[in-house]
Amino acid sequence: MLAQEECAKAFVLALVRDSILPWTDDVRRSLAVHECKHLVTMIMEWLLDVNERRFEAIWNGTSPPAPAAHLPPDVATAMNIYRHELIERIGRRDSERCASWRGRARKLADGERDRRKQAALYVRIGHDGSLSSAPSESQQAYDEELVRTKALVRFAKDADRHCIFASREYEMFTELFAGMFRDHGPDGVPVVPAEKYDSGIPGIVFVKRAITCADVVNVEDAEPQDSAAA
């Protein structure tokens, strides 16, 4: 899992290099936050899957899968939580939290995977000095994580050398992610100032600001595609 987090850091740095993400103190500090890196690996896994399926189709001379019409719900949620919750929390500003930002991404943001990593690495001692828990991950779990790590390493290398076959999905992701950070100044201060208006209560001013979010579109909510146009 530690190697997977390093892959996430490499991907974030590639996005900074390509001017998708700004190199701010908050973004830099997010590279040390486990939950941020776990959310980034979720985005990477989606792009990796599409990337490798596209490459396989090209290699075999078969029809590639149709471009995605929208981001997968977990990916959109991961982007929203990373930008509007964790980055804002890192900068000690008011973070946004939406009820629809749930599912696997929410569990990662709440530390589920990091707790599993801790349990797999360390022996825990109880209050009385006795053994509380010991690493208990199975060989199967280890093998699965190794496969996942190798796949993320491949994608991090592909992103670093711009070897992206999932061009439509990658463009959809990067354009939106860049837009979500467009109001994020070098020192974390919003580039677009918030609108302030009187609350009618002495000493209290309401502040309203607009944020860019990824749409969380569930498959059952998506409009069916016209079969004739397919």
Short mmCIF file of C-alpha atoms in Angstrom, two decimals:
data_model
loop_
_atom_site.label_atom_id
_atom_site.label_comp_id
_atom_site.label_asym_id
_atom_site.label_seq_id
_atom_site.Cartn_x
_atom_site.Cartn_y
_atom_site.Cartn_z
CA MET A 1 0.00 0.00 0.00
CA LEU A 2 2.90 2.35 0.66
CA ALA A 3 4.11 1.88 -2.91
CA GLN A 4 0.60 2.65 -4.16
CA GLU A 5 0.68 5.95 -2.30
CA GLU A 6 4.00 6.77 -3.97
CA CYS A 7 2.34 6.14 -7.35
CA ALA A 8 -0.39 8.61 -6.40
CA LYS A 9 2.25 11.20 -5.55
CA ALA A 10 3.92 10.65 -8.93
CA PHE A 11 0.58 11.12 -10.71
CA VAL A 12 -0.20 14.34 -8.86
CA LEU A 13 3.24 15.69 -9.77
CA ALA A 14 2.61 14.77 -13.43
CA LEU A 15 -0.66 16.73 -13.27
CA VAL A 16 1.21 19.70 -11.81
CA ARG A 17 3.86 19.45 -14.53
CA ASP A 18 1.14 19.51 -17.19
CA SER A 19 -0.56 22.54 -15.57
CA ILE A 20 -3.66 20.55 -14.62
CA LEU A 21 -3.11 21.20 -10.92
CA PRO A 22 -1.51 24.33 -9.45
CA TRP A 23 1.61 23.86 -7.34
CA THR A 24 0.30 25.38 -4.14
CA ASP A 25 1.30 24.70 -0.57
CA ASP A 26 -2.00 22.86 -0.06
CA VAL A 27 -1.43 20.56 -3.02
CA ARG A 28 2.13 19.90 -1.88
CA ARG A 29 0.97 19.08 1.62
CA SER A 30 -1.72 16.74 0.25
CA LEU A 31 1.10 14.47 -0.93
CA ALA A 32 1.69 13.61 2.73
CA VAL A 33 -1.98 12.93 3.55
CA HIS A 34 -2.81 9.24 3.22
CA GLU A 35 -6.49 9.84 2.49
CA CYS A 36 -5.65 12.22 -0.36
CA LYS A 37 -3.37 9.65 -1.95
CA HIS A 38 -5.94 6.87 -1.61
CA LEU A 39 -8.51 9.02 -3.43
CA VAL A 40 -6.00 9.71 -6.20
CA THR A 41 -5.32 5.98 -6.64
CA MET A 42 -9.07 5.49 -7.19
CA ILE A 43 -8.93 7.95 -10.09
CA MET A 44 -5.80 6.26 -11.41
CA GLU A 45 -7.41 2.80 -11.32
CA TRP A 46 -10.29 3.97 -13.50
CA LEU A 47 -7.99 5.61 -16.04
CA LEU A 48 -5.67 2.60 -15.94
CA ASP A 49 -8.50 0.19 -16.72
CA VAL A 50 -9.73 2.23 -19.69
CA ASN A 51 -6.18 2.89 -20.86
CA GLU A 52 -5.26 -0.79 -20.94
CA ARG A 53 -8.52 -1.84 -22.61
CA ARG A 54 -7.96 0.77 -25.33
CA PHE A 55 -4.37 -0.35 -25.84
CA GLU A 56 -5.46 -4.00 -26.02
CA ALA A 57 -8.04 -3.13 -28.69
CA ILE A 58 -5.44 -1.27 -30.74
CA TRP A 59 -2.96 -4.12 -30.35
CA ASN A 60 -5.53 -6.74 -31.39
CA GLY A 61 -7.04 -4.64 -34.16
CA THR A 62 -10.51 -4.75 -32.59
CA SER A 63 -13.01 -1.99 -31.94
CA PRO A 64 -12.09 0.03 -28.85
CA PRO A 65 -14.67 0.52 -26.09
CA ALA A 66 -16.93 3.52 -26.55
CA PRO A 67 -15.74 6.67 -24.75
CA ALA A 68 -17.32 7.27 -21.37
CA ALA A 69 -20.16 9.78 -21.36
CA HIS A 70 -19.44 10.81 -17.79
CA LEU A 71 -17.14 10.09 -14.90
CA PRO A 72 -17.87 6.99 -12.78
CA PRO A 73 -19.65 8.02 -9.55
CA ASP A 74 -16.76 6.91 -7.31
CA VAL A 75 -14.25 8.86 -9.40
CA ALA A 76 -16.37 12.02 -9.41
CA THR A 77 -16.84 11.69 -5.66
CA ALA A 78 -13.12 11.17 -5.10
CA MET A 79 -12.34 14.35 -7.06
CA ASN A 80 -14.92 16.37 -5.11
CA ILE A 81 -13.73 15.17 -1.72
CA TYR A 82 -10.06 15.69 -2.59
CA ARG A 83 -10.60 19.24 -3.82
CA HIS A 84 -13.40 20.62 -1.68
CA GLU A 85 -12.95 18.74 1.59
CA LEU A 86 -9.36 17.67 2.05
CA ILE A 87 -7.56 20.50 0.24
CA GLU A 88 -9.68 23.06 2.08
CA ARG A 89 -9.10 21.25 5.38
CA ILE A 90 -5.35 21.21 4.74
CA GLY A 91 -5.49 24.97 4.19
CA ARG A 92 -7.57 25.37 7.38
CA ARG A 93 -10.49 26.86 5.51
CA ASP A 94 -14.17 25.95 5.55
CA SER A 95 -14.49 22.67 3.66
CA GLU A 96 -17.50 21.58 1.65
CA ARG A 97 -19.25 18.27 2.32
CA CYS A 98 -22.16 17.00 0.26
CA ALA A 99 -24.47 14.15 1.23
CA SER A 100 -24.14 12.62 -2.26
CA TRP A 101 -20.38 12.24 -1.83
CA ARG A 102 -20.52 8.76 -0.40
CA GLY A 103 -19.66 5.19 -1.37
CA ARG A 104 -16.14 3.84 -1.62
CA ALA A 105 -14.57 7.28 -1.98
CA ARG A 106 -16.17 8.41 1.27
CA LYS A 107 -14.81 5.34 3.06
CA LEU A 108 -11.31 6.08 1.76
CA ALA A 109 -11.58 9.73 2.81
CA ASP A 110 -12.66 8.60 6.26
CA GLY A 111 -9.51 6.51 6.59
CA GLU A 112 -10.80 2.98 6.00
CA ARG A 113 -7.92 1.88 3.80
CA ASP A 114 -5.29 3.55 5.95
CA ARG A 115 -6.61 1.72 9.01
CA ARG A 116 -6.29 -1.53 7.09
CA LYS A 117 -2.71 -0.63 6.19
CA GLN A 118 -1.89 0.12 9.80
CA ALA A 119 -3.41 -3.18 10.90
CA ALA A 120 -1.38 -5.06 8.29
CA LEU A 121 1.92 -3.47 9.31
CA TYR A 122 1.91 -3.04 13.05
CA VAL A 123 1.35 -4.95 16.26
CA ARG A 124 -1.07 -3.17 18.60
CA ILE A 125 -0.61 -3.19 22.35
CA GLY A 126 -3.57 -2.94 24.70
CA HIS A 127 -3.91 -0.70 27.78
CA ASP A 128 -2.70 -3.51 30.02
CA GLY A 129 0.41 -4.12 27.91
CA SER A 130 -0.92 -7.30 26.30
CA LEU A 131 -1.11 -8.00 22.57
CA SER A 132 -4.20 -6.29 21.19
CA SER A 133 -3.86 -7.24 17.52
CA ALA A 134 -1.26 -8.56 15.12
CA PRO A 135 -0.93 -8.29 11.34
CA SER A 136 -3.38 -10.79 9.89
CA GLU A 137 -3.45 -10.16 6.15
CA SER A 138 -3.51 -13.37 4.11
CA GLN A 139 -1.18 -14.34 1.29
CA GLN A 140 -4.09 -13.83 -1.09
CA ALA A 141 -4.58 -10.26 0.13
CA TYR A 142 -0.85 -9.63 -0.27
CA ASP A 143 -0.89 -11.01 -3.83
CA GLU A 144 -3.90 -8.85 -4.72
CA GLU A 145 -2.20 -5.72 -3.40
CA LEU A 146 0.97 -6.58 -5.31
CA VAL A 147 -0.97 -6.89 -8.57
CA ARG A 148 -2.70 -3.57 -7.83
CA THR A 149 0.62 -1.90 -7.06
CA LYS A 150 2.25 -3.10 -10.29
CA ALA A 151 -0.73 -1.83 -12.28
CA LEU A 152 -0.53 1.61 -10.64
CA VAL A 153 3.21 1.76 -11.32
CA ARG A 154 2.50 1.06 -15.01
CA PHE A 155 -0.07 3.83 -15.20
CA ALA A 156 2.12 6.32 -13.33
CA LYS A 157 4.84 5.66 -15.90
CA ASP A 158 2.36 5.99 -18.77
CA ALA A 159 1.13 9.32 -17.41
CA ASP A 160 4.70 10.53 -16.93
CA ARG A 161 5.56 9.89 -20.59
CA HIS A 162 2.12 10.98 -21.91
CA CYS A 163 1.34 7.46 -23.14
CA ILE A 164 -2.42 7.74 -22.68
CA PHE A 165 -4.72 5.73 -24.93
CA ALA A 166 -7.84 6.63 -22.94
CA SER A 167 -7.60 10.11 -24.42
CA ARG A 168 -11.30 11.03 -24.15
CA GLU A 169 -11.58 9.92 -20.52
CA TYR A 170 -8.26 11.51 -19.59
CA GLU A 171 -9.28 14.78 -21.25
CA MET A 172 -12.66 14.72 -19.47
CA PHE A 173 -10.94 14.15 -16.13
CA THR A 174 -8.15 16.71 -16.56
CA GLU A 175 -10.39 19.48 -17.90
CA LEU A 176 -12.75 19.13 -14.97
CA PHE A 177 -10.02 18.72 -12.35
CA ALA A 178 -8.25 21.81 -13.68
CA GLY A 179 -11.53 23.74 -13.50
CA MET A 180 -12.06 22.65 -9.90
CA PHE A 181 -8.72 24.22 -8.96
CA ARG A 182 -9.07 27.35 -11.09
CA ASP A 183 -10.12 29.42 -8.07
CA HIS A 184 -7.27 28.09 -5.92
CA GLY A 185 -4.56 30.73 -5.63
CA PRO A 186 -0.86 30.10 -4.87
CA ASP A 187 -1.36 30.73 -1.16
CA GLY A 188 -4.72 28.95 -1.00
CA VAL A 189 -6.69 32.20 -1.15
CA PRO A 190 -9.49 31.98 -3.74
CA VAL A 191 -8.64 33.78 -6.97
CA VAL A 192 -12.29 34.72 -7.38
CA PRO A 193 -13.37 36.60 -4.23
CA ALA A 194 -16.43 35.39 -2.41
CA GLU A 195 -19.58 37.49 -2.53
CA LYS A 196 -20.47 39.05 0.79
CA TYR A 197 -23.88 40.37 1.72
CA ASP A 198 -25.50 41.72 4.82
CA SER A 199 -27.29 39.19 7.04
CA GLY A 200 -29.43 41.76 8.75
CA ILE A 201 -27.84 40.67 12.02
CA PRO A 202 -25.42 43.17 13.59
CA GLY A 203 -21.82 41.99 13.31
CA ILE A 204 -22.62 39.04 11.00
CA VAL A 205 -21.95 38.98 7.26
CA PHE A 206 -23.00 36.10 5.01
CA VAL A 207 -20.48 34.88 2.44
CA LYS A 208 -21.43 33.11 -0.77
CA ARG A 209 -18.96 31.53 -3.18
CA ALA A 210 -19.31 29.34 -6.24
CA ILE A 211 -17.38 26.08 -6.53
CA THR A 212 -16.89 23.68 -9.44
CA CYS A 213 -17.80 20.07 -8.68
CA ALA A 214 -17.78 16.83 -10.64
CA ASP A 215 -21.27 15.52 -11.33
CA VAL A 216 -21.91 12.27 -9.47
CA VAL A 217 -23.96 10.43 -12.10
CA ASN A 218 -25.22 6.99 -11.16
CA VAL A 219 -25.62 4.49 -13.98
CA GLU A 220 -29.35 4.07 -13.35
CA ASP A 221 -29.79 7.86 -13.51
CA ALA A 222 -27.93 8.29 -16.80
CA GLU A 223 -29.98 8.75 -19.94
CA PRO A 224 -29.87 5.71 -22.26
CA GLN A 225 -27.90 6.23 -25.45
CA ASP A 226 -29.67 6.16 -28.80
CA SER A 227 -28.91 2.71 -30.22
CA ALA A 228 -29.14 4.07 -33.76
CA ALA A 229 -26.37 6.52 -33.04
CA ALA A 230 -24.13 3.92 -31.45
#
